[in-house]
mmCIF file with all atom_site columns, C-alpha atoms in Angstrom:
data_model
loop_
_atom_site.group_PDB
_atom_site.id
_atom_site.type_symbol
_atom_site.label_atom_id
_atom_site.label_alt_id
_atom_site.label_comp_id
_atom_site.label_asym_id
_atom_site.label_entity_id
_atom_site.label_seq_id
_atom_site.pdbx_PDB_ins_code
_atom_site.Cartn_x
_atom_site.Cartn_y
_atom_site.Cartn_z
_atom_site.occupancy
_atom_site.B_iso_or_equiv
_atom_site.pdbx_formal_charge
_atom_site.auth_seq_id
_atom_site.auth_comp_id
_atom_site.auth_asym_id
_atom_site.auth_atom_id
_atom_site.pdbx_PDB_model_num
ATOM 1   C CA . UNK A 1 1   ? 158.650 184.799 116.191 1.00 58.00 ? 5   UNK A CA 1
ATOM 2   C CA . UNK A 1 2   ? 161.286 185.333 119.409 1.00 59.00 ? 6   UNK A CA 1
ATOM 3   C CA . UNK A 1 3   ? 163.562 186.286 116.603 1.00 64.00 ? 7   UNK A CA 1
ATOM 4   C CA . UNK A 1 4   ? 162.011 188.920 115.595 1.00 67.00 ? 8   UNK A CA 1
ATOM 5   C CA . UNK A 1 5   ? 162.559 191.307 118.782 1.00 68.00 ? 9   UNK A CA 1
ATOM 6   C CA . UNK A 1 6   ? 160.487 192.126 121.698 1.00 71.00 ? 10  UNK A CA 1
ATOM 7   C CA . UNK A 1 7   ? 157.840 189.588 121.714 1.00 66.00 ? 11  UNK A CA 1
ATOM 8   C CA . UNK A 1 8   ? 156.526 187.512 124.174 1.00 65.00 ? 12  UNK A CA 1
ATOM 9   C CA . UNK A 1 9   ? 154.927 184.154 123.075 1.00 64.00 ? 13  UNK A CA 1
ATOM 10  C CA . UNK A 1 10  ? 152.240 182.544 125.274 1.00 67.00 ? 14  UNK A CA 1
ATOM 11  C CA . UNK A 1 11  ? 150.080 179.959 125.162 1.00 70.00 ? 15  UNK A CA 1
ATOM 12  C CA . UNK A 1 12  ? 146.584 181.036 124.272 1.00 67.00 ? 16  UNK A CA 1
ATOM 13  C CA . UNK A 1 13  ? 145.253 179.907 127.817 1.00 68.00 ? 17  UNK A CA 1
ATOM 14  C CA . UNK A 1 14  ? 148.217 181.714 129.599 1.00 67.00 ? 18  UNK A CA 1
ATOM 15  C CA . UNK A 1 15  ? 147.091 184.921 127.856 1.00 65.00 ? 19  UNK A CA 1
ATOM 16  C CA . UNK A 1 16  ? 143.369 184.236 128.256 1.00 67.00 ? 20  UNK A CA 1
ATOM 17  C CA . UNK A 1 17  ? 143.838 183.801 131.787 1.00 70.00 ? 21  UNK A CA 1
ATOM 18  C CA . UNK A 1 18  ? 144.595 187.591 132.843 1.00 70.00 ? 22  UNK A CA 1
ATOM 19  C CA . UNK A 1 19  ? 142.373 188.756 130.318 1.00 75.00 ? 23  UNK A CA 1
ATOM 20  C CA . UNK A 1 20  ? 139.671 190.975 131.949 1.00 80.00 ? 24  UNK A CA 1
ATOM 21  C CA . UNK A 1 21  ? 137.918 190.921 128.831 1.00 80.00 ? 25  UNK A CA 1
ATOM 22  C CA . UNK A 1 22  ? 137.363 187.429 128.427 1.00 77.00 ? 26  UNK A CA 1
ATOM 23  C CA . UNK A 1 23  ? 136.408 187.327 132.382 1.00 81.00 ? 27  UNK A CA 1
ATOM 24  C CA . UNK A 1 24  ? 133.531 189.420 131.807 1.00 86.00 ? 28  UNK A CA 1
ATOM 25  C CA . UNK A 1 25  ? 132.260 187.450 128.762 1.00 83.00 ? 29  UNK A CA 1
ATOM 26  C CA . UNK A 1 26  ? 132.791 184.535 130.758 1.00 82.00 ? 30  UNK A CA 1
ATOM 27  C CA . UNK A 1 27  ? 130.798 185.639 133.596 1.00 89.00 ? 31  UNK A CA 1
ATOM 28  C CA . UNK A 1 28  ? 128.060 187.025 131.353 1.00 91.00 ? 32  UNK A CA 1
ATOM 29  C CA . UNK A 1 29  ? 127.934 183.873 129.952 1.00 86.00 ? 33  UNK A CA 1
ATOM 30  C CA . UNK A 1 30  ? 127.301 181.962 133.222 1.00 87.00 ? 34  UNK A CA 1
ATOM 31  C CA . UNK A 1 31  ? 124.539 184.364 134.180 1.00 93.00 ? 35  UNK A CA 1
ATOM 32  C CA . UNK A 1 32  ? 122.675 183.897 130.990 1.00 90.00 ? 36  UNK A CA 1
ATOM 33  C CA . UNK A 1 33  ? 122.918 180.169 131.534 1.00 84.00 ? 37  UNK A CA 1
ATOM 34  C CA . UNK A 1 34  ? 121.756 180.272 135.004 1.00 86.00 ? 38  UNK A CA 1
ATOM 35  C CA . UNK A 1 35  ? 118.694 182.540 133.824 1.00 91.00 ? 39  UNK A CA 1
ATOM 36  C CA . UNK A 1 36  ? 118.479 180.113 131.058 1.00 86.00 ? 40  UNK A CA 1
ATOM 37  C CA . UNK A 1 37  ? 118.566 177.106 133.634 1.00 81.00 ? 41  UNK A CA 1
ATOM 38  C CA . UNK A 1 38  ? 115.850 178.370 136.073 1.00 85.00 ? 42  UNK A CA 1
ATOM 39  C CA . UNK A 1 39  ? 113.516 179.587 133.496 1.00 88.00 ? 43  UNK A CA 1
ATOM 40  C CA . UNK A 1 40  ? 113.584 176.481 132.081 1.00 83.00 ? 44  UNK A CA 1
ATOM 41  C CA . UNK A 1 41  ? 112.782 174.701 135.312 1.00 81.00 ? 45  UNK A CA 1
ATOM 42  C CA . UNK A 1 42  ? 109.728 176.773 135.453 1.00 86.00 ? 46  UNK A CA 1
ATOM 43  C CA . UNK A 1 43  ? 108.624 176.521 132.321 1.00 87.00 ? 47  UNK A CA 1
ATOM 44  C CA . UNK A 1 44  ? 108.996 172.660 132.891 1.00 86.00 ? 48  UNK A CA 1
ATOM 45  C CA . UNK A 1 45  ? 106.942 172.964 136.714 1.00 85.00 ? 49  UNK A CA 1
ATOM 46  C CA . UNK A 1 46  ? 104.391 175.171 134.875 1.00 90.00 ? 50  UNK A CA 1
ATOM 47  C CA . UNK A 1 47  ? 103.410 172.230 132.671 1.00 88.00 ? 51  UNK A CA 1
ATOM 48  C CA . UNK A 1 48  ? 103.618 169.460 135.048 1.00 87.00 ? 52  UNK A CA 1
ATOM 49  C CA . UNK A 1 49  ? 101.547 171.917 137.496 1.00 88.00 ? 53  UNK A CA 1
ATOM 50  C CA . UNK A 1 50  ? 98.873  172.176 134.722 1.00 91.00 ? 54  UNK A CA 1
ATOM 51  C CA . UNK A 1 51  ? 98.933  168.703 133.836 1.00 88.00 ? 55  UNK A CA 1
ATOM 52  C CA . UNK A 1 52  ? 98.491  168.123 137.606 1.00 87.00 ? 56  UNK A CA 1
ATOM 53  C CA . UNK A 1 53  ? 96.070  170.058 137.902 1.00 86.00 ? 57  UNK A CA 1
ATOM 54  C CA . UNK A 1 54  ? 93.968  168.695 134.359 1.00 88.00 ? 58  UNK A CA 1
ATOM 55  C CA . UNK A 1 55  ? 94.544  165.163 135.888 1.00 87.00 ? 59  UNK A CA 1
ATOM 56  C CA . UNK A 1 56  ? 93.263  165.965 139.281 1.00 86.00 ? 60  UNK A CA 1
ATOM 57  C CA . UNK A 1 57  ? 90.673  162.977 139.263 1.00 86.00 ? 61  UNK A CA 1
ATOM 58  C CA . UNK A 1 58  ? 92.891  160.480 137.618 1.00 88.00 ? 62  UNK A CA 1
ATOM 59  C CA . UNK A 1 59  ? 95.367  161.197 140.795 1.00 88.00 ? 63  UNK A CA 1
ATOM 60  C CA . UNK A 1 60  ? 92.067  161.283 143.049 1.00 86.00 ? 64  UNK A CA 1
ATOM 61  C CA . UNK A 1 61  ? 91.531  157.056 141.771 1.00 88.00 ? 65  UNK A CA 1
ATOM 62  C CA . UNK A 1 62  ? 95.117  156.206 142.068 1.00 89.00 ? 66  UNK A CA 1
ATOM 63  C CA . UNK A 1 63  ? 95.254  157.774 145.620 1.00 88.00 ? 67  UNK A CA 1
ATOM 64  C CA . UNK A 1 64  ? 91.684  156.044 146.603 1.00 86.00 ? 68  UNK A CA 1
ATOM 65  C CA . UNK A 1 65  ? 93.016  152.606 145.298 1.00 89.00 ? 69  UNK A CA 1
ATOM 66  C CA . UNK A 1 66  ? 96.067  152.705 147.700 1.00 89.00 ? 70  UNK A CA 1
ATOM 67  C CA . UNK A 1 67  ? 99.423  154.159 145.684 1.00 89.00 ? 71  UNK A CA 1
ATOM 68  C CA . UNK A 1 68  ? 101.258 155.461 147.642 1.00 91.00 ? 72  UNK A CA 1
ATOM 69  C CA . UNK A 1 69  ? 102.598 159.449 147.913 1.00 91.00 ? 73  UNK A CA 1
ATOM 70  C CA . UNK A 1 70  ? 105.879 157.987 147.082 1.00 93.00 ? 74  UNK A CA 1
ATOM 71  C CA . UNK A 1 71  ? 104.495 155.939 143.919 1.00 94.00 ? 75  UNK A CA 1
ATOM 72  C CA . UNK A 1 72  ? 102.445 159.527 142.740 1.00 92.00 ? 76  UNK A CA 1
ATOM 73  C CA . UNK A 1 73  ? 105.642 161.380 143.140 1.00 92.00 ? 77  UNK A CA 1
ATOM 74  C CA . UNK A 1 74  ? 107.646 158.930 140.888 1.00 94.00 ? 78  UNK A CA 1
ATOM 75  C CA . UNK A 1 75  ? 105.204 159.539 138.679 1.00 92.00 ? 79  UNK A CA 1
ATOM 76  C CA . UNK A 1 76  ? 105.029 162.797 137.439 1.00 91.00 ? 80  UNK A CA 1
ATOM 77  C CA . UNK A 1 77  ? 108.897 163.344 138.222 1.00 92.00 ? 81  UNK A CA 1
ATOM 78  C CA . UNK A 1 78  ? 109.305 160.146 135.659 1.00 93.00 ? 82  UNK A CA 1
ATOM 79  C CA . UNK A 1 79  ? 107.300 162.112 133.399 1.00 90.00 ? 83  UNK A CA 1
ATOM 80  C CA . UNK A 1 80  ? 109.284 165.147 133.854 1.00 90.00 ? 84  UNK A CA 1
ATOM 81  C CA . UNK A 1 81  ? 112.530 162.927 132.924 1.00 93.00 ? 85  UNK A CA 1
ATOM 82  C CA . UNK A 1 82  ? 110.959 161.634 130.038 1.00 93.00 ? 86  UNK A CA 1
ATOM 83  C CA . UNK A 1 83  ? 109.776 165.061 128.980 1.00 90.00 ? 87  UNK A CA 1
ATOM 84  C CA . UNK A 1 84  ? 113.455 166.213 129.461 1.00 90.00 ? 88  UNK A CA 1
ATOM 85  C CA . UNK A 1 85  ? 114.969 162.885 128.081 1.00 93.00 ? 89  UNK A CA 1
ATOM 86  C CA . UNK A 1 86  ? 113.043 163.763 124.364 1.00 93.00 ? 90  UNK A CA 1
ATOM 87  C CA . UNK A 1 87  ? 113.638 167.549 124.757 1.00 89.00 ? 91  UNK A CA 1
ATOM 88  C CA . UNK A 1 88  ? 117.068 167.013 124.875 1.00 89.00 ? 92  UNK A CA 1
ATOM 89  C CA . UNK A 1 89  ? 117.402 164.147 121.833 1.00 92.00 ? 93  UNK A CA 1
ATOM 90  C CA . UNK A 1 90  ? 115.083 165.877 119.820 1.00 92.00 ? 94  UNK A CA 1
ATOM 91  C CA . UNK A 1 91  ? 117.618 169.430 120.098 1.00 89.00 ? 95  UNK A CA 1
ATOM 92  C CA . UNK A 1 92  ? 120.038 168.287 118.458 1.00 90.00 ? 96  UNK A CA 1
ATOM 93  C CA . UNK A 1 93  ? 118.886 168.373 115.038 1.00 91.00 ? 97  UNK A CA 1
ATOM 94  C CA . UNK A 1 94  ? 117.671 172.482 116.109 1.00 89.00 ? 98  UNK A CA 1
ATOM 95  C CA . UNK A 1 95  ? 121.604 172.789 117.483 1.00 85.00 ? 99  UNK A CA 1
ATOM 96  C CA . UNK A 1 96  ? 122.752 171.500 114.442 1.00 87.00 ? 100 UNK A CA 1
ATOM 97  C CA . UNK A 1 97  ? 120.472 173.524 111.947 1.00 89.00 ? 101 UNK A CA 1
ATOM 98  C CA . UNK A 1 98  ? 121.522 176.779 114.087 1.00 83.00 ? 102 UNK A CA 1
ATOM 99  C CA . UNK A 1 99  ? 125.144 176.417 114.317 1.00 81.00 ? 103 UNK A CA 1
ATOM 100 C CA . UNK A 1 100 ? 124.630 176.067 110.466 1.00 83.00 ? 104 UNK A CA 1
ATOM 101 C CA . UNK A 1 101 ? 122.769 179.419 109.852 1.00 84.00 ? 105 UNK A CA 1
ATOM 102 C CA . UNK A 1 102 ? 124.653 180.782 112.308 1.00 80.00 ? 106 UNK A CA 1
ATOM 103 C CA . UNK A 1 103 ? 128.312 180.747 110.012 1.00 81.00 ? 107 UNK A CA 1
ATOM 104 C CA . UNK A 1 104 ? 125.391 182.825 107.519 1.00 82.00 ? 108 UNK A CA 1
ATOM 105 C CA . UNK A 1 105 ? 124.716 186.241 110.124 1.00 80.00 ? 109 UNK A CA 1
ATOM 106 C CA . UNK A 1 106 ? 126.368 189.474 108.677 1.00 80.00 ? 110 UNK A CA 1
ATOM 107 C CA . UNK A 1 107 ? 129.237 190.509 110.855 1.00 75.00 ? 111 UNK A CA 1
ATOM 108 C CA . UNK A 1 108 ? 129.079 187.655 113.373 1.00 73.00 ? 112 UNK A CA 1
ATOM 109 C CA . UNK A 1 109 ? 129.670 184.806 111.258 1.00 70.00 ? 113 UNK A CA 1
ATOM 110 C CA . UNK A 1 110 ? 133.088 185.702 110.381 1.00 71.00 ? 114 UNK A CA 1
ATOM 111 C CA . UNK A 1 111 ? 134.210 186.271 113.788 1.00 73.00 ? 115 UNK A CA 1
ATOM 112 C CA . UNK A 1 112 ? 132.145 183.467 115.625 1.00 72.00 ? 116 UNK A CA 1
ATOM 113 C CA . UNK A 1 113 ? 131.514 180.039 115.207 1.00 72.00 ? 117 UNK A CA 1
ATOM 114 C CA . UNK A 1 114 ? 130.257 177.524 117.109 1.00 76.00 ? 118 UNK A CA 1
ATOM 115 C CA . UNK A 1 115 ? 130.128 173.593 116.210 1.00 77.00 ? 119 UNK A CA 1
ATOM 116 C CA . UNK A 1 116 ? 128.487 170.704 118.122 1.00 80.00 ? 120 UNK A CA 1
ATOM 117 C CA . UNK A 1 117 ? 130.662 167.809 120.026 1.00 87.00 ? 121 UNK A CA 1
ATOM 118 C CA . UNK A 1 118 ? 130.109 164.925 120.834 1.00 90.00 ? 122 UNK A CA 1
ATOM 119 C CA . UNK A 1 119 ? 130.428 165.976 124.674 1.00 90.00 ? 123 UNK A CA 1
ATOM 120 C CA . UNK A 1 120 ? 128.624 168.888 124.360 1.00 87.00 ? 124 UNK A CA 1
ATOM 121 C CA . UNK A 1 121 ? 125.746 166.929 122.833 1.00 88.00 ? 125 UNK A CA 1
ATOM 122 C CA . UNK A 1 122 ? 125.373 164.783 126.209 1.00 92.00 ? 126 UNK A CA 1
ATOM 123 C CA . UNK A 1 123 ? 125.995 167.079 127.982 1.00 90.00 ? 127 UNK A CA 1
ATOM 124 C CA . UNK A 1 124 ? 123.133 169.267 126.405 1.00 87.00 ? 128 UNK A CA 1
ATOM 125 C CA . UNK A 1 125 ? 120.542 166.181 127.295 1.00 91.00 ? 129 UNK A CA 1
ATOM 126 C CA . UNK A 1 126 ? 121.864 165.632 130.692 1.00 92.00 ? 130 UNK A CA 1
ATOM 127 C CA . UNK A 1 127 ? 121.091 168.962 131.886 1.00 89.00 ? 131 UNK A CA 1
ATOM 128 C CA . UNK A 1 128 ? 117.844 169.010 130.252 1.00 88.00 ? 132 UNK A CA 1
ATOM 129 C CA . UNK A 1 129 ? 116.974 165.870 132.131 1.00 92.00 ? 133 UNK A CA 1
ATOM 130 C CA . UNK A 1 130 ? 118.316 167.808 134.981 1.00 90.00 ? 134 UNK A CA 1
ATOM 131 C CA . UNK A 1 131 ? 116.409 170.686 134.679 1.00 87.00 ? 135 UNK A CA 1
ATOM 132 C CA . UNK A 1 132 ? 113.116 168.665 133.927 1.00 88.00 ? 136 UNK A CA 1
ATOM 133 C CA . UNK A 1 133 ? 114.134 166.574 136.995 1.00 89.00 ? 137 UNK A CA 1
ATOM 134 C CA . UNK A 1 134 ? 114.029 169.848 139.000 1.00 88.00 ? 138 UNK A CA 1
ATOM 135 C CA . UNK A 1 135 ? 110.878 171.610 137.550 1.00 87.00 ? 139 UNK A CA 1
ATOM 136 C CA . UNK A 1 136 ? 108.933 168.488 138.380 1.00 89.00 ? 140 UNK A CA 1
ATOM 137 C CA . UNK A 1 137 ? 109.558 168.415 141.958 1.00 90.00 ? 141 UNK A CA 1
ATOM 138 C CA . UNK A 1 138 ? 107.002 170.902 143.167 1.00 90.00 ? 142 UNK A CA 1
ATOM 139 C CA . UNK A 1 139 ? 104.000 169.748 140.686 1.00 90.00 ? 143 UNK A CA 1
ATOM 140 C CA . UNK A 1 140 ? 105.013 165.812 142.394 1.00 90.00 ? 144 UNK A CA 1
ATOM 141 C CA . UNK A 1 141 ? 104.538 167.599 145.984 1.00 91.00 ? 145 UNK A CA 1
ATOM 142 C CA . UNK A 1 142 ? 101.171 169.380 145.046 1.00 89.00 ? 146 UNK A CA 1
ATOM 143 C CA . UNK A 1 143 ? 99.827  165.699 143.547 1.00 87.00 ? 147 UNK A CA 1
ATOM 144 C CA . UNK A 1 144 ? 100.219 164.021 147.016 1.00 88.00 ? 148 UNK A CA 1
ATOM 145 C CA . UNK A 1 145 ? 98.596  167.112 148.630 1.00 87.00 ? 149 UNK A CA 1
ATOM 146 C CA . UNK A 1 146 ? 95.093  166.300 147.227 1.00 82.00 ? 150 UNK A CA 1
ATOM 147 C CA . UNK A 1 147 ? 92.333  164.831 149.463 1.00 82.00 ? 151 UNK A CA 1
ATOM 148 C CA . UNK A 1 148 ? 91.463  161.711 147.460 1.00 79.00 ? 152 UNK A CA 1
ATOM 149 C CA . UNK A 1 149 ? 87.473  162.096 148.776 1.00 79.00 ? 153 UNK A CA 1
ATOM 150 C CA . UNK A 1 150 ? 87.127  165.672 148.439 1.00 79.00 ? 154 UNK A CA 1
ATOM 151 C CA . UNK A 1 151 ? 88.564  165.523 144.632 1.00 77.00 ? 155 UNK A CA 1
ATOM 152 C CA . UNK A 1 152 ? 86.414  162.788 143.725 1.00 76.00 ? 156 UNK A CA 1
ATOM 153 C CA . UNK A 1 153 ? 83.526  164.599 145.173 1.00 78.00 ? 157 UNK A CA 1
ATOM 154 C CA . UNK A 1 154 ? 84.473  167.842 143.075 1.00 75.00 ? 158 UNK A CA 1
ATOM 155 C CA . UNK A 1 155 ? 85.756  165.696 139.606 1.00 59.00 ? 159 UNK A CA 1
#
């Protein structure tokens, strides 16, 4: 290709790198993923806060029978984890079945593909444990903010 005349051959990185194109994609990419990130985190507190809330006696017992804030805490943030934990396994068939159809869209197929690694695949589950981890955090607080007597009074 040098032979040819005036070109300049760079690595694909290199000429990636200065790229101001490919800076804002990459930075529009990173905000959709933080959006992505914190609206799953709600979406995750917004259950555990309802099932909090449905399970208000249940917590009322445990907290009249001794356990601990501590022990109440671990439990709904274990079932965050665990809700996270299956989310994340159970995407990867849906990743798999959209990078497929995804080769099939008119105009964008052609020009973009995507395909799932390995890495990517763990990574995918460890920040969905993450983010599960995180939205379960403020329903755990609200749990050990009950009055044990006044919610068995009310259940």
């Amino acid at each position: 290709i040098e032979g040819l005349g005036r070109f300049v051959v760079s690595p694909t990185d290199q000429l990636l790198r200065g790229d101001r194109n490919y800076e804002f994609l990459q930075a529009v990419s990173r905000a959709i993923s933080v959006i992505a990130f914190a609206m799953g985190s709600l979406s995750v507190g917004s259950a555990l806060l309802m099932a909090v809330n449905e399970r208000r006696r249940e917590i009322g017992i445990l907290m009249a029978i001794g356990w601990s804030d501590a022990k109440i805490r671990a439990a709904v943030v274990a079932e965050g984890l665990a809700i996270g934990l299956f989310g994340g396994v159970f995407a990867i068939p849906l990743v798999l079945l959209a990078s497929v159809l995804f080769r099939h869209l008119p105009g964008i197929g052609e020009i973009l593909a995507f395909r799932l690694t390995l890495g990517v695949a763990i990574l995918g589950i460890v920040a969905s444990i993450l983010l599960c981890a995180i939205g379960s955090l403020y329903p755990a607080m609200r749990a050990t903010r009950m009055n044990p007597s006044q919610v068995l009074r009310t259940a």
